[in-house]
Coordinates of C-alpha atoms in Angstrom, one line a residue:
M168 CA 30.1 -0.4 -3.3
Q169 CA 28.7 3.5 -3.2
S170 CA 25.8 5.1 -3.8
N171 CA 23.5 4.9 -6.0
I172 CA 23.5 1.3 -7.5
V173 CA 21.4 0.3 -10.1
V174 CA 20.6 -3.7 -11.1
I175 CA 19.8 -3.7 -14.8
K176 CA 17.8 -6.9 -16.0
I177 CA 17.5 -7.4 -19.3
G178 CA 15.0 -10.3 -20.5
S179 CA 16.5 -12.1 -23.7
Q180 CA 13.0 -11.6 -25.4
L181 CA 14.1 -7.9 -26.0
V182 CA 18.2 -8.2 -27.2
L183 CA 16.7 -11.2 -29.6
T184 CA 15.0 -11.1 -32.3
K185 CA 14.9 -14.9 -34.8
H186 CA 18.4 -15.7 -32.0
R187 CA 20.1 -13.0 -33.4
L188 CA 21.1 -10.4 -31.4
S189 CA 19.5 -7.0 -31.8
E190 CA 22.7 -4.6 -31.7
R191 CA 20.4 -1.7 -32.6
F192 CA 18.8 -2.4 -29.4
F193 CA 22.3 -2.4 -27.4
A194 CA 24.1 0.8 -29.0
A195 CA 20.5 2.6 -27.5
L196 CA 20.5 0.6 -24.2
F197 CA 24.8 1.5 -23.6
S198 CA 23.9 4.8 -25.0
Q199 CA 21.1 4.8 -21.9
I200 CA 23.9 3.4 -19.7
K201 CA 26.7 6.3 -20.1
L202 CA 23.7 9.2 -19.0
L203 CA 23.1 7.9 -16.2
T204 CA 26.7 7.2 -15.4
D205 CA 27.3 10.7 -15.7
K206 CA 24.6 11.4 -13.7
G207 CA 26.3 9.2 -10.8
W208 CA 24.6 5.9 -11.4
Q209 CA 26.1 3.0 -11.1
P210 CA 24.7 0.4 -13.5
V211 CA 25.4 -2.9 -13.2
I212 CA 23.4 -5.9 -15.8
V213 CA 21.9 -9.5 -15.4
L214 CA 21.6 -10.3 -19.4
S215 CA 20.1 -12.8 -20.6
G216 CA 20.0 -14.4 -23.7
A217 CA 23.4 -16.5 -24.5
V218 CA 20.8 -19.9 -24.6
A219 CA 18.4 -18.8 -26.9
R220 CA 21.6 -16.4 -29.2
G221 CA 23.3 -20.6 -29.0
K222 CA 20.0 -22.1 -31.1
A223 CA 21.2 -20.4 -34.4
I224 CA 24.0 -22.4 -34.6
E225 CA 22.6 -25.9 -35.6
T226 CA 25.2 -28.1 -35.5
L227 CA 25.1 -26.9 -31.2
T228 CA 21.8 -28.9 -29.7
G229 CA 22.8 -28.7 -26.0
K230 CA 22.2 -25.9 -23.9
H231 CA 25.8 -26.1 -22.4
A232 CA 27.5 -25.7 -25.8
R233 CA 24.6 -23.1 -26.6
A234 CA 25.4 -21.7 -23.5
A235 CA 29.2 -21.2 -24.4
F236 CA 28.1 -20.0 -28.2
G237 CA 25.9 -16.8 -27.1
Q238 CA 28.1 -15.3 -24.4
L239 CA 31.2 -14.6 -26.3
E240 CA 28.3 -13.1 -29.1
L241 CA 27.0 -10.8 -26.1
A242 CA 30.1 -9.9 -24.8
R243 CA 30.9 -8.6 -28.6
V244 CA 28.6 -7.1 -28.7
C245 CA 27.9 -5.5 -25.1
G246 CA 32.1 -4.5 -26.1
E247 CA 31.7 -2.9 -29.1
A248 CA 28.2 -0.9 -28.4
G249 CA 30.3 0.0 -24.6
E250 CA 32.8 1.5 -26.1
K251 CA 31.5 3.6 -29.4
N252 CA 29.8 5.1 -26.1
K253 CA 32.8 5.5 -23.9
V254 CA 31.3 3.1 -21.4
R255 CA 33.9 0.4 -20.6
T256 CA 32.3 -3.6 -19.6
A257 CA 33.0 -6.4 -18.4
L258 CA 32.0 -9.8 -18.2
V259 CA 31.1 -12.0 -15.1
L260 CA 30.1 -15.7 -15.4
V261 CA 28.3 -17.4 -11.9
T262 CA 26.9 -20.3 -10.7
K263 CA 24.3 -19.9 -7.5
D264 CA 27.8 -22.6 -5.7
D265 CA 29.5 -19.5 -6.1
I266 CA 26.7 -17.7 -4.5
G267 CA 25.7 -20.4 -2.2
H268 CA 29.3 -21.1 -0.7
R269 CA 30.9 -18.3 1.5
A270 CA 34.7 -17.2 0.5
R271 CA 33.3 -16.9 -3.2
Y272 CA 30.8 -14.5 -2.5
D273 CA 33.2 -12.6 -1.2
T274 CA 35.0 -12.9 -3.9
L275 CA 32.8 -11.8 -6.1
Q276 CA 31.3 -9.4 -3.9
R277 CA 34.7 -8.1 -3.7
T278 CA 35.3 -8.4 -7.4
L279 CA 31.9 -6.3 -7.8
A280 CA 33.4 -3.5 -5.8
E281 CA 36.5 -2.9 -7.4
L282 CA 34.7 -3.0 -10.9
A283 CA 32.6 -0.6 -9.9
H284 CA 35.3 1.8 -8.4
A285 CA 37.3 2.0 -11.4
G286 CA 33.7 2.9 -13.7
I287 CA 33.3 -1.0 -15.2
V288 CA 30.1 -1.9 -15.5
A289 CA 29.9 -5.5 -15.2
I290 CA 27.1 -7.3 -17.2
I291 CA 26.5 -11.3 -15.5
N292 CA 25.1 -14.3 -16.8
E293 CA 24.7 -17.1 -15.6
N294 CA 27.7 -20.0 -16.6
D295 CA 25.2 -22.5 -18.2
A296 CA 27.8 -23.6 -19.9
T297 CA 28.3 -26.0 -16.9
T298 CA 25.3 -25.7 -14.8
L299 CA 23.6 -29.0 -13.7
G300 CA 19.9 -28.6 -13.4
G301 CA 16.9 -28.2 -11.1
V302 CA 17.8 -26.5 -7.5
N303 CA 22.1 -25.9 -7.8
D304 CA 20.7 -23.7 -10.9
F305 CA 18.8 -20.2 -10.4
V306 CA 15.4 -20.5 -10.8
D307 CA 15.9 -17.8 -13.3
N308 CA 17.7 -14.1 -14.0
D309 CA 15.0 -12.3 -12.3
Q310 CA 16.4 -14.3 -9.3
L311 CA 19.5 -13.9 -10.0
A312 CA 19.7 -10.4 -10.6
S313 CA 17.4 -9.8 -7.1
I314 CA 20.5 -11.6 -5.2
I315 CA 23.2 -9.7 -7.0
A316 CA 21.2 -6.5 -6.0
L317 CA 21.1 -7.8 -2.2
M318 CA 24.5 -8.1 -2.8
I319 CA 26.2 -5.2 -3.5
H320 CA 23.8 -3.0 -1.4
A321 CA 21.5 -1.4 -4.2
N322 CA 19.8 1.2 -4.7
R323 CA 17.3 0.4 -7.0
L324 CA 16.8 -2.8 -9.5
I325 CA 14.8 -2.4 -12.6
L326 CA 13.7 -5.9 -14.5
M327 CA 13.3 -5.3 -17.9
T328 CA 10.5 -7.1 -20.3
N329 CA 8.2 -6.7 -22.8
V330 CA 4.9 -6.2 -21.2
E331 CA 4.3 -2.5 -19.5
G332 CA 4.5 -3.7 -15.9
V333 CA 2.3 -6.0 -13.4
F334 CA -2.0 -6.4 -14.6
S335 CA -4.5 -6.6 -12.6
A336 CA -4.9 -9.7 -15.0
N337 CA -3.9 -11.5 -18.2
P338 CA -3.6 -9.0 -20.4
Q339 CA -4.0 -11.2 -23.1
T340 CA -7.0 -12.8 -22.3
D341 CA -8.5 -9.6 -20.4
H342 CA -9.8 -7.0 -21.8
E343 CA -10.8 -5.3 -18.6
A344 CA -6.9 -6.2 -17.3
R345 CA -5.8 -2.5 -16.4
L346 CA -1.8 -1.7 -15.1
I347 CA -1.0 -1.5 -11.6
V348 CA 0.5 1.6 -11.2
E349 CA 2.1 0.9 -7.4
I350 CA 2.6 -2.4 -4.9
K351 CA 3.2 -1.6 -2.1
N352 CA 3.1 -5.6 -0.4
I353 CA 3.5 -8.2 -3.0
N354 CA 1.4 -11.1 -1.5
L355 CA 1.2 -13.8 -2.2
E356 CA -2.8 -13.6 -4.1
I357 CA -1.0 -10.6 -6.4
I358 CA 2.2 -13.8 -7.9
Q359 CA -0.3 -15.8 -8.0
R360 CA -2.6 -13.6 -10.7
A361 CA 0.2 -13.1 -12.3
L362 CA -0.6 -15.0 -15.5
E363 CA 1.4 -14.7 -17.7
G364 CA 2.7 -17.5 -19.5
K365 CA 6.5 -17.9 -20.4
T366 CA 8.4 -16.7 -23.2
E367 CA 9.9 -18.5 -26.6
Y368 CA 13.2 -17.4 -25.4
G369 CA 13.2 -16.7 -21.1
R370 CA 12.7 -19.1 -18.4
G371 CA 10.8 -16.8 -16.0
G372 CA 6.7 -15.1 -16.1
M373 CA 6.1 -12.4 -14.6
D374 CA 5.5 -14.8 -11.2
G375 CA 9.7 -15.3 -11.6
K376 CA 9.7 -11.7 -11.7
L377 CA 7.3 -10.7 -8.9
R378 CA 9.1 -13.2 -6.4
A379 CA 12.7 -11.0 -7.0
A380 CA 10.8 -8.1 -6.3
R381 CA 9.3 -9.7 -3.1
I382 CA 13.2 -10.5 -1.5
A383 CA 14.4 -7.6 -3.4
T384 CA 11.7 -4.9 -1.4
A385 CA 11.7 -7.5 1.4
V386 CA 15.1 -6.0 2.2
G387 CA 14.6 -1.9 2.0
I388 CA 15.4 -2.4 -1.9
A389 CA 12.9 -0.5 -5.1
T390 CA 12.3 -2.4 -8.2
H391 CA 11.0 -1.2 -11.3
I392 CA 8.6 -3.5 -13.3
V393 CA 9.0 -2.1 -17.0
K394 CA 8.5 -2.5 -20.4
G395 CA 11.9 -2.3 -22.0
T396 CA 12.0 -2.1 -25.3
D397 CA 13.4 1.3 -25.4
P398 CA 16.3 1.6 -23.0
A399 CA 15.2 5.2 -22.7
I400 CA 12.8 4.2 -19.7
L401 CA 15.5 3.8 -18.0
T402 CA 16.8 7.3 -17.5
D403 CA 13.2 8.6 -17.5
I404 CA 13.0 6.3 -14.3
L405 CA 16.1 7.3 -13.0
V406 CA 16.7 10.6 -13.7
G407 CA 14.0 12.4 -15.1
G408 CA 12.0 10.8 -11.6
K409 CA 9.4 9.4 -14.1
K410 CA 6.5 6.8 -13.2
Q411 CA 7.2 3.6 -16.2
G412 CA 5.6 0.6 -15.5
T413 CA 5.1 -1.0 -12.1
L414 CA 6.5 1.0 -9.4
C415 CA 7.0 -2.4 -6.3
R416 CA 7.9 -0.3 -3.2
A417 CA 10.7 -0.9 -0.4
R418 CA 10.2 -2.4 2.7
G419 CA 11.0 -3.8 5.2
R420 CA 14.7 -2.9 6.4
D421 CA 17.4 -1.3 4.8
L422 CA 20.4 -3.5 4.0
K423 CA 22.7 -1.3 5.7
D424 CA 20.6 -2.7 9.3
F425 CA 21.7 -6.0 8.3
T426 CA 24.9 -7.9 9.3
A427 CA 27.6 -9.8 6.5
R428 CA 26.4 -13.4 7.3
E429 CA 23.5 -12.2 7.6
R430 CA 23.6 -10.6 4.2
W431 CA 24.6 -13.7 3.1
I432 CA 22.4 -15.9 3.9
V433 CA 19.6 -13.1 3.0
S434 CA 20.8 -12.9 -1.0
A435 CA 23.3 -16.2 -1.5
Q436 CA 20.8 -18.4 0.3
N437 CA 17.3 -17.1 -0.5
S438 CA 15.0 -20.0 -1.6
G439 CA 12.0 -17.5 -3.0
A440 CA 9.5 -19.7 -0.9
S441 CA 7.6 -19.1 2.3
V442 CA 5.9 -20.7 5.0
Q443 CA 2.6 -19.0 6.6
L444 CA 2.3 -19.7 10.6
D445 CA -0.3 -19.6 13.1
A446 CA -0.2 -16.7 15.2
G447 CA 1.0 -18.3 18.2
A448 CA 4.1 -19.2 16.2
A449 CA 4.4 -15.8 14.7
E450 CA 4.5 -13.9 17.9
A451 CA 7.7 -16.3 18.9
V452 CA 9.5 -15.6 16.5
K453 CA 9.2 -12.3 16.6
A454 CA 9.8 -12.6 20.1
R455 CA 13.3 -13.9 18.2
K456 CA 12.3 -17.5 19.2
S457 CA 13.1 -20.4 17.4
L458 CA 10.4 -21.6 14.5
L459 CA 8.6 -25.0 15.1
A460 CA 6.8 -27.5 12.3
V461 CA 3.7 -27.4 15.0
G462 CA 3.6 -23.6 14.2
I463 CA 3.3 -23.9 10.5
Q464 CA 0.1 -24.0 8.3
K465 CA 0.9 -23.5 4.7
I466 CA 4.1 -23.7 2.1
Y467 CA 4.3 -22.1 -0.7
G468 CA 7.1 -22.6 -3.2
T469 CA 10.1 -25.3 -2.4
F470 CA 13.0 -25.1 -1.3
E471 CA 16.4 -26.8 0.5
Q472 CA 17.6 -27.4 3.8
K473 CA 19.5 -24.2 4.1
E474 CA 18.2 -22.5 2.4
C475 CA 16.4 -19.2 2.8
V476 CA 13.1 -19.0 3.8
E477 CA 10.0 -16.0 3.9
L478 CA 8.0 -16.3 7.3
L479 CA 3.8 -15.2 7.6
D480 CA 1.7 -14.2 9.9
A481 CA -1.9 -15.0 8.9
E482 CA -2.6 -11.7 6.9
K483 CA 0.6 -13.1 4.8
E484 CA 2.7 -9.9 5.6
T485 CA 6.1 -10.8 5.8
V486 CA 7.8 -11.3 9.9
A487 CA 10.8 -12.2 9.5
L488 CA 13.6 -14.8 6.8
G489 CA 14.8 -17.7 8.0
L490 CA 17.3 -20.6 7.0
S491 CA 15.5 -23.6 7.2
E492 CA 17.1 -26.5 9.2
I493 CA 14.9 -29.6 6.9
S494 CA 13.5 -29.4 3.2
S495 CA 10.4 -28.5 2.1
R496 CA 9.8 -32.1 0.8
H497 CA 10.4 -33.1 4.8
L498 CA 8.2 -30.2 6.3
H499 CA 5.4 -32.0 3.9
D500 CA 5.8 -35.5 5.1
L501 CA 5.3 -33.5 8.6
L502 CA 2.1 -31.6 8.6
A503 CA 0.8 -34.4 6.7
Q504 CA 1.0 -37.2 9.2
K505 CA -1.5 -37.2 12.0
E506 CA -0.1 -36.7 15.4
K507 CA 1.7 -33.5 15.0
R508 CA 5.5 -33.8 16.4
Y509 CA 5.9 -30.0 18.6
D510 CA 9.6 -30.8 18.8
V511 CA 10.7 -30.5 15.7
E512 CA 12.6 -27.3 15.4
V513 CA 12.3 -25.3 11.1
V514 CA 14.4 -22.6 12.1
H515 CA 16.4 -21.9 15.1
A516 CA 16.6 -18.9 16.7
N517 CA 19.6 -17.7 15.7
N518 CA 19.3 -17.6 12.2
L519 CA 16.2 -15.7 11.8
R520 CA 16.3 -12.3 10.7
L521 CA 12.8 -9.6 11.6
L522 CA 11.3 -7.3 9.3

């Protein structure tokens, strides 16, 4: 894909009012999308709200059927709003299995590249009509958006929500809470302080957005977390250069330095989980040596075998990304044993990517 690619994730709370799609919001959104394309940006939209839209049909009680109904409604509204603003759109439904399977991942990457080359804006959502639940699904659409951003080498990731950005504490309960305008490193304390609860419609809270931003910024993609009730904020940021919401600064190496296999591992297999290493293990990893279980002090989050995890040093700074040979459950069991095993390999040296 070409430069100036922006992935825009839009939360379900922005597009829905009592399970009805806001045509006014979509009209304003595609007016801004048109302005962005005229200024040389290539927008890709990750859109939530299909399942919630399906709840309006009382006879539909299952998530899968609600999603099937809601996806068509989202496609219709996007298509009509796009047509009025001379923006062509295409609907792309994906599952986590599509991302995890290398051949299907490559096919999706080529499809998005072809759509962008033709000037067509891709509308992406998880295919909730067929998902199985649990580890087989994306955690939320924030995670999906970060994966898509990595896949297509985006320059920016914008996560649009119904709050101003990231606060120092929960603004609903703490009047002293202040907006954090810029974050240079999304460490685990910041994620743990993200106290915003889940919304009526969405799956993820602010912690999910920060974890998505942590993945994207680790490979050089600046990420904005902003209040998106007025889509004009998109051109304010990308065209006007205005500071809005919270900017998470890019860190780590640019994706251009990654091989095709490394990009796939980092984007497609990323669990969003982290492990903290002792000083010796961190130095070994920096020397491109395999990570053994004995060098791990703490586990943050969960991951399955052959999923990518972030490796942190004692100060919780990112050292590398690696493909784990064992699951977090197995690793917890190993760390709980009184007699430490020194020979259990967690990440092989060939599956490490230093940052």
